[in-house]
Short mmCIF file of C-alpha atoms in Angstrom, two decimals:
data_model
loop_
_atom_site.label_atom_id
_atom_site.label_comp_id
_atom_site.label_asym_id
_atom_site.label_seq_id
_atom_site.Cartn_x
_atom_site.Cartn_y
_atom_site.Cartn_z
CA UNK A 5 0.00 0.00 0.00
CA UNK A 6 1.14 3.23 -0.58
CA UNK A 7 1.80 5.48 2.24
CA UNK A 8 -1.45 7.61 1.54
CA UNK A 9 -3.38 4.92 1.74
CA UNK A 10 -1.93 3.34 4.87
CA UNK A 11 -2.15 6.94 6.65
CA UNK A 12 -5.98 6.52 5.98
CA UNK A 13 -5.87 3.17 7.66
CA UNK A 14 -4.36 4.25 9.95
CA UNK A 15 -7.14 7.02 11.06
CA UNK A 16 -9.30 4.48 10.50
CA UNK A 17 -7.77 2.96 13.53
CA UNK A 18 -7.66 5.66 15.59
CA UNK A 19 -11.31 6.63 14.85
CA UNK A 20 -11.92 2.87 16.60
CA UNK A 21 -13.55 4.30 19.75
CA UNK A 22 -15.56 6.63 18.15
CA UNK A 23 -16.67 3.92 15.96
CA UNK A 24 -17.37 1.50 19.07
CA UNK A 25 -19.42 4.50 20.19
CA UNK A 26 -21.64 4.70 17.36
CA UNK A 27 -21.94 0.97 17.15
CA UNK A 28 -22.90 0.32 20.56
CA UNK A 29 -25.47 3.45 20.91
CA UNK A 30 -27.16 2.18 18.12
CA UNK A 31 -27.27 -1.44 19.39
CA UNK A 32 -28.65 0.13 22.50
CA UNK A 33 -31.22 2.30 20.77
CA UNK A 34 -32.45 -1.23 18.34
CA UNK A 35 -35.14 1.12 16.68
CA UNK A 36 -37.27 -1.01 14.23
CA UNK A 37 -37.28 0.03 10.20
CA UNK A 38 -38.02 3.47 9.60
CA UNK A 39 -38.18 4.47 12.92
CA UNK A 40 -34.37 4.98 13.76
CA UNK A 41 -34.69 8.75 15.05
CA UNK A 42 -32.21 8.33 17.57
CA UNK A 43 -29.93 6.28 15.49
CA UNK A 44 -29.92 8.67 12.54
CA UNK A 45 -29.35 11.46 14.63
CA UNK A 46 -26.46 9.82 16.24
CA UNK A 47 -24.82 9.13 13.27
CA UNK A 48 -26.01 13.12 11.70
CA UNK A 49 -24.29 14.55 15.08
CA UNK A 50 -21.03 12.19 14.96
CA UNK A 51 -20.96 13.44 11.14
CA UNK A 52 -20.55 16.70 11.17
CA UNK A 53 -18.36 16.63 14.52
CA UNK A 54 -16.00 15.15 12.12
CA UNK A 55 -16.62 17.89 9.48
CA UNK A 56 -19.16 16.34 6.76
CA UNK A 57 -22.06 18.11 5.10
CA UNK A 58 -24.99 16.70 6.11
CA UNK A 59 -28.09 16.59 4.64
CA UNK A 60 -31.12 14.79 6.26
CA UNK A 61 -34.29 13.53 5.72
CA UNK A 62 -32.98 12.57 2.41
CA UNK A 63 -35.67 11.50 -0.67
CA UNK A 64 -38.13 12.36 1.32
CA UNK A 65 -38.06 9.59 4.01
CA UNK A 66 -37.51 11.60 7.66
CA UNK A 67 -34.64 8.90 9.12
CA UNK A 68 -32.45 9.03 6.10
CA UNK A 69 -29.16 11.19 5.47
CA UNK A 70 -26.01 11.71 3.71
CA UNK A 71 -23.05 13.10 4.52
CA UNK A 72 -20.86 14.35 2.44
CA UNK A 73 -16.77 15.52 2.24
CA UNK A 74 -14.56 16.60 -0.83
CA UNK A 75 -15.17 18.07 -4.15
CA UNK A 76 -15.81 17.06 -7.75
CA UNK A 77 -15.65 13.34 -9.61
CA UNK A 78 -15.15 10.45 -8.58
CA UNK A 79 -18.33 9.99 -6.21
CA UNK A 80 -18.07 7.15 -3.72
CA UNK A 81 -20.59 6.56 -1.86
CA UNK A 82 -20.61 4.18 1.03
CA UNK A 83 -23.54 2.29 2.43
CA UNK A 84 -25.45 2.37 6.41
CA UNK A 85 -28.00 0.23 8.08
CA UNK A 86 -29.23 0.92 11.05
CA UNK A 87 -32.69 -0.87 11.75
CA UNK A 88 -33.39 -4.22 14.22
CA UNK A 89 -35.42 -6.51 14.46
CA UNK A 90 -38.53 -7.28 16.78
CA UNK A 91 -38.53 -9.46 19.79
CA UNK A 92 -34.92 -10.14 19.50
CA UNK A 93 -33.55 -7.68 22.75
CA UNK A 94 -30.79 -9.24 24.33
CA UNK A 95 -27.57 -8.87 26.53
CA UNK A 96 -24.15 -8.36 25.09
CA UNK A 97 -21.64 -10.92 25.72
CA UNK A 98 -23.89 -13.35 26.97
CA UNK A 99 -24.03 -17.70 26.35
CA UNK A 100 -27.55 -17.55 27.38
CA UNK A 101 -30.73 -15.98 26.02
CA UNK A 102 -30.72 -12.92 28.37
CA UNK A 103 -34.10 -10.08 27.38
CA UNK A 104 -32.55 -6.84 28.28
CA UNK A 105 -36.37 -5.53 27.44
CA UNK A 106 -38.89 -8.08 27.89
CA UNK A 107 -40.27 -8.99 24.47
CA UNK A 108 -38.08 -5.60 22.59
CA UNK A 109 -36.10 -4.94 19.97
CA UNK A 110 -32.39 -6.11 19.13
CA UNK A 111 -29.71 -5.85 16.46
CA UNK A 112 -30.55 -10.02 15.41
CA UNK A 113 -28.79 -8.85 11.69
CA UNK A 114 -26.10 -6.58 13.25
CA UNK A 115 -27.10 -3.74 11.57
CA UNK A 116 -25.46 -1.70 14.14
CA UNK A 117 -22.13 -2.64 13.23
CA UNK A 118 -23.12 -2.43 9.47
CA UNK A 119 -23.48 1.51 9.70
CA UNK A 120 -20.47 1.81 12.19
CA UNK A 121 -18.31 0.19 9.51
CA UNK A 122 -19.27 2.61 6.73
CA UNK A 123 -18.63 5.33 8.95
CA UNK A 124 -15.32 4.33 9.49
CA UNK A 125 -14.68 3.84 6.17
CA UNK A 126 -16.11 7.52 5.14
CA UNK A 127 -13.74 8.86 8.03
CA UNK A 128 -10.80 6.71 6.54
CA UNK A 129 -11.64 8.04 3.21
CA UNK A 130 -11.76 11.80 4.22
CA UNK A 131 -8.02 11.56 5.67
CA UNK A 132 -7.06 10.40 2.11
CA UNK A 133 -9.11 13.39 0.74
CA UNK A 134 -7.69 15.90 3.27
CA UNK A 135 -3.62 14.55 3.31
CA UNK A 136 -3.66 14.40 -0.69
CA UNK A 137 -5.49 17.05 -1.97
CA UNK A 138 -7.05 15.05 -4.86
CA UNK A 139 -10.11 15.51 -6.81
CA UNK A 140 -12.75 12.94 -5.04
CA UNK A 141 -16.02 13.18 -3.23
CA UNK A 142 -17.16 10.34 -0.46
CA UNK A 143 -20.82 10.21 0.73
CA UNK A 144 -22.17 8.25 3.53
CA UNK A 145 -25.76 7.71 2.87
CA UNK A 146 -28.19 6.66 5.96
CA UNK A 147 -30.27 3.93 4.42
CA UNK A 148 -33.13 3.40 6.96
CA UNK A 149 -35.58 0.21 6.68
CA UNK A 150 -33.12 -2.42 5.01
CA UNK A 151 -35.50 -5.07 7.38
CA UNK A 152 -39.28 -3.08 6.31
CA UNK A 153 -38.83 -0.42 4.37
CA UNK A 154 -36.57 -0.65 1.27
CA UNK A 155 -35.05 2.98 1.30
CA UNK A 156 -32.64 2.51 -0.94
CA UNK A 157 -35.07 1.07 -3.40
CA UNK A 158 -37.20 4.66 -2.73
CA UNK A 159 -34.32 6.06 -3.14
CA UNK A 160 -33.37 4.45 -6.50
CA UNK A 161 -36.77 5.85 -7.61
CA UNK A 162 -35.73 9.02 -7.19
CA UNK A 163 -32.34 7.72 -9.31
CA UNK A 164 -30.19 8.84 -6.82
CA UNK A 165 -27.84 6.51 -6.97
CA UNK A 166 -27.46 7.23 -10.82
CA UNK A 167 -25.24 10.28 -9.15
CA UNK A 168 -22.57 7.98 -8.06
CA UNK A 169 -19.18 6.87 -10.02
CA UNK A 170 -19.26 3.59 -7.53
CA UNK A 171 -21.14 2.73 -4.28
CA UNK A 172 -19.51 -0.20 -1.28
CA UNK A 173 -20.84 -1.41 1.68
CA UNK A 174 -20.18 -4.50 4.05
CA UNK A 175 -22.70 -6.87 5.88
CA UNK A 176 -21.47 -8.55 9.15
CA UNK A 177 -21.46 -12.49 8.59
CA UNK A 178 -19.49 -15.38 10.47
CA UNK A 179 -17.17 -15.42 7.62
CA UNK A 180 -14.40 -12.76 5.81
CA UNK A 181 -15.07 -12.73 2.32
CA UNK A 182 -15.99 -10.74 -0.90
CA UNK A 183 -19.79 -10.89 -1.96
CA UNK A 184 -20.91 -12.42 -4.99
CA UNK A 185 -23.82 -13.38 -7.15
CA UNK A 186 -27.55 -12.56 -7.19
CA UNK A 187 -30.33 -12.37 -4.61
CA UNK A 188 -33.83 -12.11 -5.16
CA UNK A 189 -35.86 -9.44 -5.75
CA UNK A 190 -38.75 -8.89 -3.19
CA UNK A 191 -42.26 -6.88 -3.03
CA UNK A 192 -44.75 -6.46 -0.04
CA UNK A 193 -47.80 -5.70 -0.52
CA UNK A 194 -50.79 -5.40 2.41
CA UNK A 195 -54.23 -6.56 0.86
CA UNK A 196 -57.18 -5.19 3.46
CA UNK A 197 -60.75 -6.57 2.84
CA UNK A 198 -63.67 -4.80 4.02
CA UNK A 199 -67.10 -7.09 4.29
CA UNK A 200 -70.18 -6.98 6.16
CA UNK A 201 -70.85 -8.21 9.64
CA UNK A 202 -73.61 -10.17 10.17
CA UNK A 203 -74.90 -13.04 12.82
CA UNK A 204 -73.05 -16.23 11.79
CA UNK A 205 -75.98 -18.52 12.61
CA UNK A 206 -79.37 -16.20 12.43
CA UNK A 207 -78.41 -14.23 9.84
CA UNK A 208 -75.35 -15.48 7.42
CA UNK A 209 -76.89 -14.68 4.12
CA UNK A 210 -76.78 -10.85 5.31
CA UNK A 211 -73.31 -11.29 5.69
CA UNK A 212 -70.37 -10.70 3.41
CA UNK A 213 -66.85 -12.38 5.14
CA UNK A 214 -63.75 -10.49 5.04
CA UNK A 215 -61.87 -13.37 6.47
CA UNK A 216 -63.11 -15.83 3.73
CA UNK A 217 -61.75 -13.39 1.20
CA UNK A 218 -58.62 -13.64 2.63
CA UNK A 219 -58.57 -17.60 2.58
CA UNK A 220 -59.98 -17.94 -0.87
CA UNK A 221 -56.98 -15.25 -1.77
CA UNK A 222 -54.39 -17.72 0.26
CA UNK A 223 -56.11 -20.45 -1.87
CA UNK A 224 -55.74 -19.04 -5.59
CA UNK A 225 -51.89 -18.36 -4.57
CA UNK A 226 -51.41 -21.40 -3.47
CA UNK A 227 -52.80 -22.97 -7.25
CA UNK A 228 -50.60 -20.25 -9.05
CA UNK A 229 -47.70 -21.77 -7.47
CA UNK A 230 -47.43 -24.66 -9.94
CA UNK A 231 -47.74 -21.97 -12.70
CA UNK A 232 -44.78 -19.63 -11.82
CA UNK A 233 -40.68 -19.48 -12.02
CA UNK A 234 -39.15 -22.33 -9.71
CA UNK A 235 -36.62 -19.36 -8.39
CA UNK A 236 -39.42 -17.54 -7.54
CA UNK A 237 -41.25 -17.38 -3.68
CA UNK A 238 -44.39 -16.20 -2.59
CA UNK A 239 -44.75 -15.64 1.09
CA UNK A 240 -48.15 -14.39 3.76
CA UNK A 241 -49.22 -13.75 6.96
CA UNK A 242 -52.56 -13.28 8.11
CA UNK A 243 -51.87 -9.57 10.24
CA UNK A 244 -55.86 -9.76 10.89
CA UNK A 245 -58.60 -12.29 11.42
CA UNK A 246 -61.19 -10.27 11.83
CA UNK A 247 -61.90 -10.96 15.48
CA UNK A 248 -62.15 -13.77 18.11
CA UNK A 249 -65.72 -14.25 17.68
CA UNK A 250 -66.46 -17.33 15.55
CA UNK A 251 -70.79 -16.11 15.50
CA UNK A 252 -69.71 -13.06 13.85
CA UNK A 253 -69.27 -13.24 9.77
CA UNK A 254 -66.03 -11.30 9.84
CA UNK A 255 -65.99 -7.57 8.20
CA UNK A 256 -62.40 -7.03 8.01
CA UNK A 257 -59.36 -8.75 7.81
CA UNK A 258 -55.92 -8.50 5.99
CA UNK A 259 -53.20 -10.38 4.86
CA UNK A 260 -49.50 -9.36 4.16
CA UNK A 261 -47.86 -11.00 0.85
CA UNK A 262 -44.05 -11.15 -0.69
CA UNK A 263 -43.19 -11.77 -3.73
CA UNK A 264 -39.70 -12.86 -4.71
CA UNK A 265 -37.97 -13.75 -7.81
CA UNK A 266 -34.78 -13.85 -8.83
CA UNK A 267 -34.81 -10.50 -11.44
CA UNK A 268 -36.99 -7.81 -10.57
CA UNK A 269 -38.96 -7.32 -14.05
CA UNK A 270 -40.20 -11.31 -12.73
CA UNK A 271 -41.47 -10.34 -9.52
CA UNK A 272 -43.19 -7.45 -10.78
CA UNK A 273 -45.12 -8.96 -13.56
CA UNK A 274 -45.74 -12.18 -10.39
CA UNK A 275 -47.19 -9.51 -8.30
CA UNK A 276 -49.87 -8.15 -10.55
CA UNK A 277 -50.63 -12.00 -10.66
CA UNK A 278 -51.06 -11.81 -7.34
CA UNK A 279 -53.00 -9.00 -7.48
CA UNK A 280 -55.78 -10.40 -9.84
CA UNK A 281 -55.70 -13.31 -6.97
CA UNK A 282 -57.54 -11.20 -4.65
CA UNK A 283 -59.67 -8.93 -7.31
CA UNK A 284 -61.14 -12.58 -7.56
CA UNK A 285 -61.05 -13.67 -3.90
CA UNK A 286 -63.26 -10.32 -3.05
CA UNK A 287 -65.75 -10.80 -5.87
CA UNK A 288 -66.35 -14.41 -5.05
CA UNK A 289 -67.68 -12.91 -1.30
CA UNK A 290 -69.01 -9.46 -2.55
CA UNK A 291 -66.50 -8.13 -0.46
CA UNK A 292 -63.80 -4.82 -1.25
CA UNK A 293 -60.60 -4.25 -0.23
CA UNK A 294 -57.68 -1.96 -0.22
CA UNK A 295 -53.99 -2.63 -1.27
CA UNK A 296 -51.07 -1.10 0.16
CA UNK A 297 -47.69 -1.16 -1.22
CA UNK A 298 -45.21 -1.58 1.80
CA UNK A 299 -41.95 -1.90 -0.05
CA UNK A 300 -40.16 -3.71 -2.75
CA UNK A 301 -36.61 -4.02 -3.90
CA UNK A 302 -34.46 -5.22 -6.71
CA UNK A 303 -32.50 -8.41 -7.19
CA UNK A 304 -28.21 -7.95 -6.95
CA UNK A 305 -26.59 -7.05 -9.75
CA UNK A 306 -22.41 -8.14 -9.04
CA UNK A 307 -19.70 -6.42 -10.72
CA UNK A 308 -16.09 -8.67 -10.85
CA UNK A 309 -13.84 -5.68 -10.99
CA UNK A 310 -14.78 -4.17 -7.44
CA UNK A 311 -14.92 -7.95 -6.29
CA UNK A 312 -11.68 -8.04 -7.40
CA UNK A 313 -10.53 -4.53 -5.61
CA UNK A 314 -12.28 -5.13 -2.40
CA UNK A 315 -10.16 -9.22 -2.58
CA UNK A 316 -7.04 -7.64 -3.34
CA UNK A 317 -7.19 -4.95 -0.30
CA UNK A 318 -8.60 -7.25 1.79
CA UNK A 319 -5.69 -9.60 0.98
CA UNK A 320 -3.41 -7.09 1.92
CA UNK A 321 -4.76 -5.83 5.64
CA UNK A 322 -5.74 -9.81 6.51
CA UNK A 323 -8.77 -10.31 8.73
CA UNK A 324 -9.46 -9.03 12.47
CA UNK A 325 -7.10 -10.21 15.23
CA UNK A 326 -9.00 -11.62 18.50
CA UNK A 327 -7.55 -12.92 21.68
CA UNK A 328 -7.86 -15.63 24.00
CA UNK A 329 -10.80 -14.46 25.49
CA UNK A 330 -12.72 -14.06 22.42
CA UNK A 331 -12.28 -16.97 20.37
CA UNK A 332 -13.26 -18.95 24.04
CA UNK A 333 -16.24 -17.01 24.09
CA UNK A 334 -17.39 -17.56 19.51
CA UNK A 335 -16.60 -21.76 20.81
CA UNK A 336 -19.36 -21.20 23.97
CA UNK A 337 -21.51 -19.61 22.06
CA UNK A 338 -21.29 -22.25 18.79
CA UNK A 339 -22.62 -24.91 21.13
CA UNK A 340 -25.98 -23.03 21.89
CA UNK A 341 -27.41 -23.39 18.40
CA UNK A 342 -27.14 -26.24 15.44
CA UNK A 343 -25.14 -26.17 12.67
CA UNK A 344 -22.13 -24.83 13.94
CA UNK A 345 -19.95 -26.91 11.62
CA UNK A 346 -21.49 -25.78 8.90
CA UNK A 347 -18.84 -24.92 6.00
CA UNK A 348 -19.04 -21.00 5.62
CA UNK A 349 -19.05 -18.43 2.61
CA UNK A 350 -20.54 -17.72 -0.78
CA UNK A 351 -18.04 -19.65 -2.49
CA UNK A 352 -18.10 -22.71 -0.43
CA UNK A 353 -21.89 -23.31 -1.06
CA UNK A 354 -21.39 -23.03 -4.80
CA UNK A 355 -17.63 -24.74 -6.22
CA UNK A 356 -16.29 -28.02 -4.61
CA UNK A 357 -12.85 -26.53 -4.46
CA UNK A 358 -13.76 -23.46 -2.63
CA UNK A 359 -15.25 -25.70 -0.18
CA UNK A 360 -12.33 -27.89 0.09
CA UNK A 361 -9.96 -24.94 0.84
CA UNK A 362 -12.29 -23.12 3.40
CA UNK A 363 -12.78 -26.61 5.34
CA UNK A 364 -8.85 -26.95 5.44
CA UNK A 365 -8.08 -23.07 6.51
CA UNK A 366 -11.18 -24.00 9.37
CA UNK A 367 -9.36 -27.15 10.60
CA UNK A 368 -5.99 -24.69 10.49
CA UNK A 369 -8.17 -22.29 12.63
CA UNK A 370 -9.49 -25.31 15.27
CA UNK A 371 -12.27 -22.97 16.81
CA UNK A 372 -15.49 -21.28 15.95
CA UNK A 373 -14.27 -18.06 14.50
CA UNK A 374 -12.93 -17.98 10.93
CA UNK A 375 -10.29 -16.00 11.48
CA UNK A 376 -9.40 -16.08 7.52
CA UNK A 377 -9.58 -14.74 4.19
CA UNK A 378 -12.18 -17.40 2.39
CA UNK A 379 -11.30 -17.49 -1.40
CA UNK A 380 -11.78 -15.11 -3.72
CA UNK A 381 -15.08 -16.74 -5.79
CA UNK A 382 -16.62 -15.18 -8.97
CA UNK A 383 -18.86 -18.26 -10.44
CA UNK A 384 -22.97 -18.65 -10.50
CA UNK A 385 -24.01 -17.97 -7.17
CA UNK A 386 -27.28 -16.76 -5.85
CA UNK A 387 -28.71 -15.87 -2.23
CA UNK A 388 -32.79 -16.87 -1.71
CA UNK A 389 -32.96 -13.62 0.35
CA UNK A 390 -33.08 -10.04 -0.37
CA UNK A 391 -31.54 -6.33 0.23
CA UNK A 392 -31.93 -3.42 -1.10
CA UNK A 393 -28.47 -3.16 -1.87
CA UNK A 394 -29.91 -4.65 -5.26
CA UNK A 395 -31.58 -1.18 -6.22
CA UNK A 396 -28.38 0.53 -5.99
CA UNK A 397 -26.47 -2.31 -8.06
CA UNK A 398 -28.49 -1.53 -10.88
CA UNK A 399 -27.87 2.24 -11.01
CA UNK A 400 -23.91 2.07 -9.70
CA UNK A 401 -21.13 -0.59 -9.72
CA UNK A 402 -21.47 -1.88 -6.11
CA UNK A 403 -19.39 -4.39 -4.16
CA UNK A 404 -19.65 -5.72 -0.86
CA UNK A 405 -17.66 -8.14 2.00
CA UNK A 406 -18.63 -9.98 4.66
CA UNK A 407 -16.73 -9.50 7.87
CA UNK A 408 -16.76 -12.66 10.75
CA UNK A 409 -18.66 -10.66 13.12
CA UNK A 410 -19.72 -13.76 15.12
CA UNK A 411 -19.19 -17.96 15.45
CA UNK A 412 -19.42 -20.11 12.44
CA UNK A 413 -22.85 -21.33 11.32
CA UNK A 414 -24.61 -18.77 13.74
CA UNK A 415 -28.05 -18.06 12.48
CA UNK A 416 -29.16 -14.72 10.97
CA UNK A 417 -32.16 -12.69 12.94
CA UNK A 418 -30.95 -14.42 16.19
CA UNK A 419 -30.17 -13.64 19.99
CA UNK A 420 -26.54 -14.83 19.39
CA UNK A 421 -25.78 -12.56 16.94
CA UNK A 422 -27.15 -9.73 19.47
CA UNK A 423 -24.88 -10.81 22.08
CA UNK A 424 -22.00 -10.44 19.51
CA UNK A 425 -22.99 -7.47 18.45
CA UNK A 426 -22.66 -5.69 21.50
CA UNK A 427 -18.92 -6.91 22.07
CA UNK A 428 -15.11 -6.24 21.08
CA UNK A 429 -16.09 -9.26 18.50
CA UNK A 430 -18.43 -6.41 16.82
CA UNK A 431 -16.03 -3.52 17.05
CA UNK A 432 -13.69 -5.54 15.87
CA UNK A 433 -15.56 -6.51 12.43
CA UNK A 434 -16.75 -3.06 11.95
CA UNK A 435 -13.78 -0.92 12.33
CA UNK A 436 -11.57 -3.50 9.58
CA UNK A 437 -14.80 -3.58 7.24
CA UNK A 438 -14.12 0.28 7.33
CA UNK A 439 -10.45 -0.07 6.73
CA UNK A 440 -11.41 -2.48 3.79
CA UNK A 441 -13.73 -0.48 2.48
CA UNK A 442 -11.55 2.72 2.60
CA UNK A 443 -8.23 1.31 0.67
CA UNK A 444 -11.31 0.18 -2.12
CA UNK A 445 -12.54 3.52 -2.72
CA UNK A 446 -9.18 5.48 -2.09
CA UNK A 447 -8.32 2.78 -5.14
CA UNK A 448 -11.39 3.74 -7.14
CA UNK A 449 -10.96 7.77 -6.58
CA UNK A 450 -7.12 7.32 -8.11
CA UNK A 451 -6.90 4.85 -10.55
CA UNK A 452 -9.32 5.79 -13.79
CA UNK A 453 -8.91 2.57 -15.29
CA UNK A 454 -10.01 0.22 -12.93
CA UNK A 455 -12.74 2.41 -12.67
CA UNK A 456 -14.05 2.86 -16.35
CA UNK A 457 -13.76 -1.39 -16.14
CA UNK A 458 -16.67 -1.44 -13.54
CA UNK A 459 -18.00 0.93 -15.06
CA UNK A 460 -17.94 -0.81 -18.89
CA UNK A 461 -18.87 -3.96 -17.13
CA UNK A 462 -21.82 -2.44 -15.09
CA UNK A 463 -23.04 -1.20 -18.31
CA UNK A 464 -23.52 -4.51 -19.74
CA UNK A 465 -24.67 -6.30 -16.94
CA UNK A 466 -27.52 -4.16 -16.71
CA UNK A 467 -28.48 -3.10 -19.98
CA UNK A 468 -31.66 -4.00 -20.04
CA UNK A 469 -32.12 -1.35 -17.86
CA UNK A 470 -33.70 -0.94 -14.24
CA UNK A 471 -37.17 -1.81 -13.81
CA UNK A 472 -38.50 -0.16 -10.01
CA UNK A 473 -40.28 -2.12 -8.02
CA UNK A 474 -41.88 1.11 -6.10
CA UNK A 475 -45.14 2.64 -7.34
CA UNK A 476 -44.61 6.68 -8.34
CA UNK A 477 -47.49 7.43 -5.41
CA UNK A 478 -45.86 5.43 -2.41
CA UNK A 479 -44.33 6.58 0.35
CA UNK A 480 -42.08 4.06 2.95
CA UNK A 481 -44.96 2.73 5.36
CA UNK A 482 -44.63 0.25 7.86
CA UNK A 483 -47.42 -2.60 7.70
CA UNK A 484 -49.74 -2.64 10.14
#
C-alpha cells in the first residue's frame, strides 16, 4: 500500500472508539425500520463533529441522510444500516438468552455494526481526501428500513444513486469474504378486505366475510404456485382475522404478501398476478378491499472488478485479530445453536474446491471463529434472500464483503448474533470492514482505469435497464 493509503488506515484505527461509540449506541437504541430517530441522529451529530455536510431527511423519508466531504468526480458513496429486528432484545456478551427488554427490539442482523463500519470507512476516506489534496467526493448515505422499508429502493426511484461513479458497503457475517452473485428481488404488498358483519348462525346470508376473502386469496396463490418461475417465492401472513368471535361473519381482515424472484422485471409482472388473486377472492364474497404497497426491492446485480478490488485490499490488511478471550467465548456460544460446523461463505456453497480450501483453513483455525480470508469466488451464485443493496447495483457498480462478526454457522435474525454485536467481536468486524472499504474507494478515486472497467462492465450487466419495483405514489410505510 502506498503510504497515503496506509495513513488513511491508519485514522481508520484511531477513529476505533468513536466507531465502538456509534456501534454500541445504536445497538442500544435497536429502533425497528423506519423508525431509527435516535440512530440517525447519532450518526447526523457524529458526522458533522468530524466535518461532513450533512443533509437529512434525504428523498423524502424523515430517518435518512447523507453526509458528504470533498469536491468534484469520482463519487463514492458508502452504504449504512441501522434498523433491528422485533422481539430479539438481548444482553451483550452473553451464552444464554438474556431479554434486556422483555419482548423488545435487538440488532438479530447486526445492523449496528453495518453503519459503524461505513462510517469508518467515510472517516478513513476523508483523511485520504484531506492529506492528498485530490479531486474525489465520499458520501455516507443513511439507508433506513433495510428489514421493512426498502429505502434505498425509494431512493433508486428518485435515481439517486445514478449520481454515483461507484457505491460499497459490508454486511457482518461469520465469515471474511468478498460478496458475490444474485439475490432475489422482493415486493410487499398489504391486501385489506372490508365485508359486512352479520350473525353467523341467524343471519349469514346478510353477511359478506372479510376473512373468507382472505382464505380464498391464500387459496388461488397457493394454485398459481405450480404456474410460476421455480426461483421464484411467494410468502403471507394473516396480520388480521377479523376478530375472536367465531358467531360473527367477519368484516375485516388482511393479509401481508411477498413476492420474490430472482430479477426484478419477474417479480413485478408475479405480483400483478397476485393481485388479480384477490380482485377474484373479493368478488367471489361481494366483499372490497384496499392494497397497500409496503416496499419492494431489486435483485443484486455483481460487478467482478470491485470484487476483485475489495479481494485484493482485503488480501493485503488480513482479517481481524482476537484474543484468548474471544475466540473462548465464539466456541461457547457455537454450542448453543445447530449447525455450527457448517462450511461457511458464498463460495463454499457453490464450487467443490472453494469448499475444500475453506474446510482446510477451518481445521488450520481449530475454533469457531474464521479468522481467515475465504477465497476469492466469482462463479454462479445466488442468495434466496433479499436487500436493497440490489436497487443501488443496478444504477452504480457496487461491491460488498462480509466481515466474521460472530461464530461459524450462527443463524441470521438471532439472539446470538445480538450478544456479539454488542462486544469487542463487533467492534472488531466493523472498524476492519471500514479499513477495507476505505483502501477500495481510495483505489477507485485514483486509478481511472479500474474504474471505467466497472463501469464498462456495469453497463452490460444491466443493460436491459432498471425496472422499479416502487409505485410513483408510495411513500415508505410500515405494515400494520
Amino acid at each position: 500500500m502506498t503510504e497515503e493509503k496506509q495513513a488513511a488506515i491508519a485514522a481508520v484505527e484511531e477513529k476505533a472508539a468513536v466507531i465502538a461509540d456509534v456501534a454500541d449506541s445504536v445497538w442500544g437504541y435497536a429502533e425497528l425500520s423506519l423508525q431509527e430517530e435516535k440512530s440517525a441522529a447519532k450518526y447526523c451529530k457524529v458526522l458533522e463533529q468530524e466535518g461532513f455536510t450533512v443533509e437529512k431527511g434525504i428523498c423524502d423519508i424523515p430517518t435518512a441522510f447523507s453526509a458528504s466531504f470533498g469536491s468534484g468526480r469520482p463519487v463514492i458513496g458508502i452504504l449504512a444500516e441501522y434498523d433491528a429486528l422485533s422481539g430479539l432484545s438481548q444482553k451483550a456478551g452473553s451464552l444464554e438468552r438474556e431479554e434486556v427488554v422483555p419482548g423488545g427490539c435487538g440488532h438479530g442482523c447486526g445492523h449496528n455494526l453495518l453503519g459503524a463500519g461505513a462510517l469508518a470507512a467515510a472517516l478513513g476516506v476523508k483523511a485520504y481526501l484531506e492529506r492528498t489534496g485530490v479531486s474525489g467526493t465520499v458520501v455516507l448515505y443513511g439507508c433506513p428500513g433495510e428489514e421493512g422499508g426498502a429505502a434505498k429502493a425509494f431512493m433508486a426511484r428518485e435515481k439517486l444513486w445514478y449520481s454515483l461513479d461507484a457505491a460499497l458497503t459490508w454486511h457482518p457475517k461469520d465469515v471474511n469474504e468478498v460478496v458475490t452473485g444474485s439475490s432475489n428481488s422482493c415486493i410487499q404488498t398489504q391486501y385489506k378486505f372490508t365485508g359486512i358483519a352479520a350473525h353467523a348462525a341467524g343471519d349469514p346470508d346478510r353477511g359478506r366475510s372479510a376473512l373468507d376473502a382472505v382464505e380464498l386469496m391464500n387459496i388461488g396463490v397457493q394454485f398459481l404456485r405450480e404456474h410460476m418461475s421455480d426461483k421464484a417465492r411467494v410468502h403471507y401472513a394473516i396480520t388480521d382475522a377479523g376478530g375472536r368471535s367465531p358467531n360473527v361473519v367477519q368484516p375485516r381482515a388482511s393479509v401481508l404478501y411477498m413476492v420474490r424472484s430472482n430479477h426484478v422485471s419477474e417479480a413485478v409482472e408475479l405480483q400483478k398476478r397476485v393481485d388479480d388473486i384477490a380482485q377474484g377472492a373479493a368478488l367471489m364474497t361481494g366483499t372490497t378491499f384496499e392494497k397497500q404497497f409496503i416496499d419492494g426491492l431489486a435483485d443484486t446485480v455483481p460487478n467482478h472488478t470491485l470484487e476483485t478490488v475489495l479481494y485484493r485490499n482485503f488480501e493485503a490488511l488480513g482479517v481481524p485479530a482476537h484474543t484468548a478471550e474471544e475466540k473462548a467465548f465464539a466456541d461457547a456460544l457455537s454450542k448453543t445453536y445447530p449447525g455450527s460446523d457448517a462450511l461457511p461463505g458464498i463460495g463454499a456453497e457453490f464450487d467443490s474446491t472453494v469448499a475444500d480450501q475453506v474446510r482446510e483453513l477451518r481445521a488450520r483455525m481449530g475454533g469457531a471463529l474464521n479468522d481467515f480470508l475465504a477465497p476469492l469466488y466469482q462463479g454462479p451464485a445466488f442468495e434466496p434472500g433479499s436487500t436493497d443493496v440490489g436497487d443501488v447495483s443496478w444504477q452504480c457498480p457496487t461491491g460488498q464483503i462480509h466481515v466474521a462478526a460472530w461464530p461459524n454457522g450462527c443463524p441470521g435474525h438471532s439472539w446470538q448474533n445480538v450478544s456479539c454485536g454488542g462486544t469487542d467481536l463487533g467492534h472488531k468486524a466493523a472498524v476492519h470492514a471500514g479499513k477495507v472499504l476505505a483502501a477500495t474507494a481510495i483505489d477507485l478515486l485514483t486509478d481511472p482505469a479500474v474504474l471505467e472497467a466497472a463501469k464498462a462492465e456495469f453497463r452490460k450487466q444491466t443493460a436491459e435497464g432498471y425496472t422499479c419495483p416502487i409505485p410513483a405514489d408510495a411513500v415508505p410505510v410500515v405494515p400494520d
